[in-house]
Amino acid sequence: EPISLEVPVGSEEDSELGDFIPDTEVESPMNATASRLLAEQIKTVLNTLPAREQKVLRMRFGLDDGYSHTLEEVGYVFQVTRERIRQIEAKALRRLRHPSRSRKLKDYID
């Protein structure tokens, strides 16, 4: 038999059953804050790279539009081969692994 989510709960009846059912569609405030801080740190770290490397990583990992572009798609934008984009990406990732940059992101790695 169905039960209304508006059924009063507790002795004072100032709460309803629906108040105690978590909304799984909404991100928790803690996770939302962590995601926002991570995005800020990624932006800070990427800003230490040359503009071309920044743009390649942003496109390859979908950091601006949520779409991860292929090597070929990025190459088309820069008018270079996908192999050259792969090389630029590899160089940028090597730079990001340097301790001066990577330590800023270590707190976010599980």
N, CA, C and O of each residue as an XYZ file, in Angstrom:
440
protein
N       0.845     -1.173      0.000
C       0.000      0.000      0.000
C       0.895      1.242      0.000
O       1.797      1.345      0.832
N       0.663      2.180     -0.912
C       1.485      3.385     -0.995
C       1.349      4.263      0.248
O       0.295      4.332      0.880
N       2.458      4.929      0.572
C       2.483      5.854      1.708
C       2.881      7.229      1.176
O       3.782      7.348      0.346
N       2.212      8.241      1.653
C       2.514      9.605      1.232
C       3.831     10.071      1.844
O       4.140      9.752      2.992
N       4.595     10.821      1.073
C       5.837     11.395      1.590
C       5.556     12.573      2.519
O       6.460     13.082      3.182
N       4.311     12.994      2.560
C       3.937     14.123      3.405
C       3.376     13.686      4.752
O       2.820     14.500      5.489
N       3.522     12.399      5.075
C       3.051     11.880      6.359
C       3.901     12.493      7.469
O       5.129     12.438      7.395
N       3.284     13.074      8.492
C       4.052     13.642      9.604
C       4.855     12.556     10.329
O       4.388     11.430     10.501
N       6.073     12.919     10.750
C       6.955     11.991     11.453
C       7.419     12.669     12.736
O       7.707     13.866     12.742
N       7.490     11.913     13.810
C       7.975     12.452     15.083
C       6.836     12.876     15.978
O       5.684     12.987     15.558
N       7.196     13.112     17.233
C       6.174     13.441     18.225
C       5.590     14.840     18.020
O       4.422     15.074     18.329
N       6.393     15.765     17.502
C       5.891     17.121     17.300
C       5.251     17.297     15.925
O       4.615     18.315     15.655
N       5.422     16.310     15.071
C       4.838     16.293     13.736
C       5.235     17.510     12.892
O       4.465     17.968     12.047
N       6.457     18.033     13.132
C       6.914     19.152     12.317
C       7.809     18.688     11.168
O       8.303     19.503     10.389
N       8.013     17.382     11.069
C       8.793     16.796      9.977
C       7.912     15.845      9.191
O       6.957     15.269      9.713
N       8.261     15.697      7.911
C       7.526     14.769      7.055
C       8.451     13.647      6.620
O       9.671     13.805      6.624
N       7.878     12.523      6.247
C       8.650     11.365      5.808
C       9.589     11.728      4.665
O      10.725     11.255      4.631
N       9.144     12.544      3.744
C       9.951     12.941      2.590
C      11.216     13.699      2.963
O      12.172     13.736      2.189
N      11.224     14.309      4.159
C      12.412     15.041      4.616
C      13.594     14.117      4.875
O      14.739     14.569      4.885
N      13.335     12.837      5.084
C      14.385     11.888      5.458
C      14.845     10.997      4.311
O      15.690     10.124      4.506
N      14.301     11.207      3.129
C      14.687     10.412      1.962
C      15.683     11.232      1.147
O      15.342     12.298      0.633
N      16.918     10.731      1.031
C      17.937     11.512      0.312
C      17.641     11.596     -1.185
O      17.126     10.653     -1.786
N      17.974     12.732     -1.762
C      17.836     12.939     -3.201
C      19.141     12.505     -3.852
O      20.152     13.199     -3.743
N      19.125     11.361     -4.526
C      20.348     10.816     -5.125
C      20.751     11.557     -6.392
O      21.847     11.340     -6.908
N      19.886     12.425     -6.900
C      20.184     13.184     -8.110
C      21.002     14.440     -7.815
O      21.642     14.986     -8.714
N      20.988     14.896     -6.584
C      21.662     16.134     -6.213
C      23.029     15.813     -5.614
O      23.156     14.942     -4.753
N      24.042     16.525     -6.081
C      25.390     16.337     -5.565
C      25.468     16.918     -4.154
O      24.923     17.988     -3.882
N      26.147     16.205     -3.266
C      26.269     16.682     -1.892
C      27.079     17.978     -1.872
O      27.931     18.187     -2.735
N      26.822     18.841     -0.902
C      27.584     20.093     -0.822
C      29.091     19.846     -0.722
O      29.884     20.600     -1.286
N      29.480     18.807     -0.016
C      30.903     18.499      0.132
C      31.521     18.115     -1.214
O      32.603     18.588     -1.561
N      30.834     17.260     -1.967
C      31.341     16.859     -3.286
C      31.341     18.030     -4.264
O      32.262     18.171     -5.068
N      30.313     18.864     -4.194
C      30.238     20.026     -5.084
C      31.393     20.986     -4.807
O      31.997     21.527     -5.733
N      31.691     21.191     -3.530
C      32.797     22.077     -3.158
C      34.128     21.495     -3.603
O      34.973     22.211     -4.141
N      34.318     20.194     -3.380
C      35.567     19.537     -3.796
C      35.740     19.624     -5.312
O      36.846     19.864     -5.796
N      34.668     19.433     -6.053
C      34.734     19.521     -7.518
C      35.104     20.926     -7.970
O      35.907     21.103     -8.887
N      34.512     21.924     -7.320
C      34.799     23.312     -7.673
C      36.255     23.663     -7.364
O      36.922     24.324     -8.160
N      36.743     23.218     -6.201
C      38.138     23.487     -5.833
C      39.108     22.785     -6.778
O      40.137     23.348     -7.153
N      38.773     21.547     -7.161
C      39.620     20.820     -8.106
C      39.671     21.551     -9.444
O      40.741     21.700    -10.034
N      38.524     22.003     -9.919
C      38.484     22.732    -11.195
C      39.342     23.995    -11.123
O      40.035     24.332    -12.083
N      39.296     24.688     -9.991
C      40.118     25.891     -9.823
C      41.605     25.548     -9.828
O      42.408     26.257    -10.433
N      41.971     24.451     -9.147
C      43.382     24.048     -9.107
C      43.865     23.619    -10.485
O      44.986     23.939    -10.879
N      43.026     22.896    -11.218
C      43.398     22.478    -12.576
C      43.629     23.715    -13.441
O      44.595     23.780    -14.200
N      42.739     24.688    -13.319
C      42.892     25.924    -14.093
C      44.198     26.625    -13.725
O      44.921     27.094    -14.603
N      44.497     26.697    -12.439
C      45.729     27.334    -11.975
C      46.954     26.631    -12.534
O      47.887     27.276    -13.013
N      46.949     25.301    -12.471
C      48.095     24.526    -12.954
C      48.223     24.652    -14.472
O      49.328     24.821    -14.988
N      47.111     24.570    -15.183
C      47.163     24.693    -16.645
C      47.675     26.069    -17.072
O      48.339     26.198    -18.100
N      47.366     27.085    -16.284
C      47.812     28.439    -16.625
C      49.324     28.602    -16.531
O      49.861     29.618    -16.973
N      50.018     27.623    -15.965
C      51.485     27.680    -15.913
C      52.106     27.138    -17.198
O      53.315     27.255    -17.399
N      51.293     26.549    -18.062
C      51.779     25.988    -19.326
C      51.690     27.032    -20.438
O      50.924     27.990    -20.331
N      52.470     26.849    -21.502
C      52.305     27.712    -22.682
C      50.877     27.585    -23.231
O      50.240     26.541    -23.092
N      50.394     28.646    -23.845
C      49.003     28.708    -24.321
C      48.633     27.536    -25.224
O      47.540     26.984    -25.100
N      49.520     27.155    -26.121
C      49.224     26.064    -27.054
C      49.022     24.748    -26.303
O      48.090     24.002    -26.599
N      49.890     24.463    -25.337
C      49.763     23.231    -24.555
C      48.487     23.253    -23.719
O      47.809     22.234    -23.588
N      48.162     24.407    -23.158
C      46.912     24.543    -22.401
C      45.719     24.165    -23.267
O      44.880     23.352    -22.879
N      45.660     24.771    -24.446
C      44.519     24.563    -25.352
C      44.422     23.099    -25.783
O      43.326     22.543    -25.847
N      45.563     22.476    -26.077
C      45.558     21.067    -26.475
C      44.987     20.211    -25.344
O      44.123     19.368    -25.587
N      45.455     20.415    -24.121
C      44.951     19.614    -22.997
C      43.475     19.891    -22.729
O      42.710     18.969    -22.450
N      43.077     21.150    -22.813
C      41.662     21.478    -22.595
C      40.769     20.766    -23.611
O      39.705     20.254    -23.263
N      41.209     20.741    -24.856
C      40.417     20.081    -25.896
C      40.465     18.564    -25.747
O      39.432     17.900    -25.841
N      41.640     18.017    -25.519
C      41.784     16.559    -25.440
C      41.000     15.969    -24.268
O      40.441     14.878    -24.381
N      40.956     16.692    -23.137
C      40.281     16.178    -21.951
C      38.902     16.784    -21.730
O      38.261     16.505    -20.717
N      38.437     17.608    -22.662
C      37.086     18.168    -22.568
C      36.885     19.104    -21.393
O      35.793     19.157    -20.827
N      37.915     19.841    -21.016
C      37.826     20.697    -19.838
C      36.974     21.939    -20.059
O      36.486     22.525    -19.093
N      36.788     22.345    -21.290
C      35.984     23.541    -21.556
C      34.537     23.215    -21.906
O      33.613     23.882    -21.441
N      34.347     22.187    -22.727
C      32.996     21.896    -23.218
C      32.471     20.514    -22.830
O      31.368     20.140    -23.229
N      33.249     19.752    -22.057
C      32.811     18.427    -21.635
C      32.979     17.358    -22.698
O      32.636     16.199    -22.466
N      33.501     17.725    -23.862
C      33.696     16.778    -24.963
C      35.188     16.570    -25.170
O      35.922     17.525    -25.423
N      35.638     15.326    -25.063
C      37.044     14.996    -25.295
C      37.280     14.862    -26.792
O      36.780     13.932    -27.425
N      38.029     15.777    -27.345
C      38.303     15.786    -28.779
C      39.405     14.785    -29.127
O      40.304     14.530    -28.327
N      39.320     14.231    -30.316
C      40.341     13.293    -30.789
C      41.594     14.065    -31.195
O      41.567     15.285    -31.358
N      42.692     13.322    -31.355
C      43.930     13.941    -31.831
C      43.697     14.624    -33.171
O      44.196     15.720    -33.426
N      42.936     13.959    -34.011
C      42.662     14.501    -35.344
C      41.861     15.802    -35.273
O      42.164     16.758    -35.988
N      40.845     15.838    -34.416
C      40.031     17.050    -34.270
C      40.873     18.226    -33.764
O      40.748     19.348    -34.254
N      41.720     17.953    -32.790
C      42.577     19.014    -32.253
C      43.584     19.446    -33.313
O      43.857     20.636    -33.471
N      44.130     18.481    -34.032
C      45.069     18.785    -35.107
C      44.450     19.681    -36.161
O      45.110     20.578    -36.687
N      43.188     19.442    -36.470
C      42.481     20.267    -37.454
C      42.416     21.724    -36.994
O      42.628     22.641    -37.787
N      42.124     21.929    -35.713
C      42.036     23.288    -35.163
C      43.385     24.004    -35.252
O      43.452     25.186    -35.591
N      44.450     23.275    -34.944
C      45.793     23.872    -34.954
C      46.476     23.777    -36.321
O      47.569     24.308    -36.518
N      45.824     23.099    -37.250
C      46.362     22.886    -38.599
C      47.715     22.177    -38.569
O      48.664     22.559    -39.253
N      47.762     21.121    -37.738
C      48.944     20.254    -37.675
C      48.456     18.808    -37.661
O      47.257     18.553    -37.553
N      49.383     17.871    -37.770
C      49.001     16.458    -37.789
C      48.615     15.975    -36.394
O      48.957     16.596    -35.388
N      47.901     14.861    -36.356
C      47.543     14.287    -35.060
C      48.781     13.828    -34.305
O      48.795     13.836    -33.074
N      49.819     13.429    -35.029
C      51.073     13.046    -34.377
C      51.692     14.245    -33.658
O      52.217     14.103    -32.554
N      51.630     15.412    -34.275
C      52.179     16.612    -33.629
C      51.372     16.962    -32.383
O      51.940     17.392    -31.378
N      50.062     16.783    -32.439
C      49.217     17.035    -31.266
C      49.567     16.046    -30.163
O      49.624     16.415    -28.990
N      49.801     14.792    -30.533
C      50.196     13.789    -29.538
C      51.489     14.213    -28.852
O      51.626     14.072    -27.637
N      52.432     14.729    -29.623
C      53.708     15.178    -29.061
C      53.514     16.373    -28.120
O      54.112     16.427    -27.045
N      52.686     17.313    -28.528
C      52.411     18.493    -27.691
C      51.729     18.063    -26.395
O      52.064     18.544    -25.312
N      50.773     17.154    -26.525
C      50.065     16.648    -25.344
C      51.032     15.941    -24.397
O      50.993     16.165    -23.187
N      51.892     15.094    -24.940
C      52.859     14.361    -24.113
C      53.790     15.326    -23.383
O      54.085     15.133    -22.204
N      54.245     16.349    -24.071
C      55.140     17.338    -23.457
C      54.419     18.083    -22.333
O      54.991     18.311    -21.267
N      53.171     18.457    -22.574
C      52.390     19.172    -21.562
C      52.171     18.296    -20.332
O      52.287     18.768    -19.201
N      51.855     17.026    -20.551
C      51.645     16.117    -19.420
C      52.936     15.896    -18.641
O      52.913     15.779    -17.416
N      54.069     15.838    -19.354
C      55.365     15.728    -18.664
C      55.591     16.944    -17.770
O      56.047     16.817    -16.634
N      55.271     18.110    -18.291
C      55.425     19.332    -17.499
C      54.528     19.295    -16.260
O      54.934     19.724    -15.181
N      53.313     18.781    -16.422
C      52.378     18.725    -15.292
C      52.836     17.744    -14.220
O      52.470     17.885    -13.053
N      53.629     16.758    -14.605
C      54.131     15.785    -13.629
C      55.256     16.352    -12.765
O      55.620     15.759    -11.750
N      55.798     17.483    -13.163
C      56.872     18.103    -12.383
C      56.323     18.431    -10.988
O      55.208     18.936    -10.860
N      57.115     18.139     -9.942
C      56.633     18.347     -8.566
C      56.093     19.747     -8.274
O      55.168     19.893     -7.476
N      56.650     20.763     -8.900
C      56.167     22.126     -8.635
C      54.714     22.310     -9.072
O      53.997     23.146     -8.522
N      54.286     21.530    -10.056
C      52.899     21.613    -10.523
C      52.041     20.502     -9.922
O      50.915     20.749     -9.489
N      52.565     19.294     -9.895
C      51.752     18.146     -9.486
C      51.368     18.191     -8.012
O      50.328     17.648     -7.639
N      52.177     18.822     -7.166
C      51.838     18.832     -5.734
C      50.552     19.604     -5.475
O      49.875     19.354     -4.478
N      50.203     20.538     -6.357
C      48.967     21.302     -6.190
C      47.729     20.430     -6.404
O      46.634     20.778     -5.959
N      47.906     19.302     -7.082
C      46.768     18.422     -7.380
C      46.783     17.141     -6.552
O      45.824     16.370     -6.607
N      47.842     16.896     -5.788
C      47.976     15.642     -5.039
C      46.820     15.393     -4.074
O      46.415     14.245     -3.889
N      46.284     16.436     -3.458
C      45.190     16.272     -2.498
C      43.931     15.692     -3.132
O      43.076     15.153     -2.429
N      43.812     15.797     -4.448
C      42.601     15.344     -5.133
C      42.728     13.941     -5.700
O      41.762     13.399     -6.239
N      43.905     13.350     -5.585
C      44.121     12.004     -6.104
C      43.784     11.008     -5.008
O      44.316     11.082     -3.901
N      42.895     10.077     -5.328
C      42.469      9.070     -4.328
C      43.554      8.075     -4.054
O      43.368      7.166     -3.245
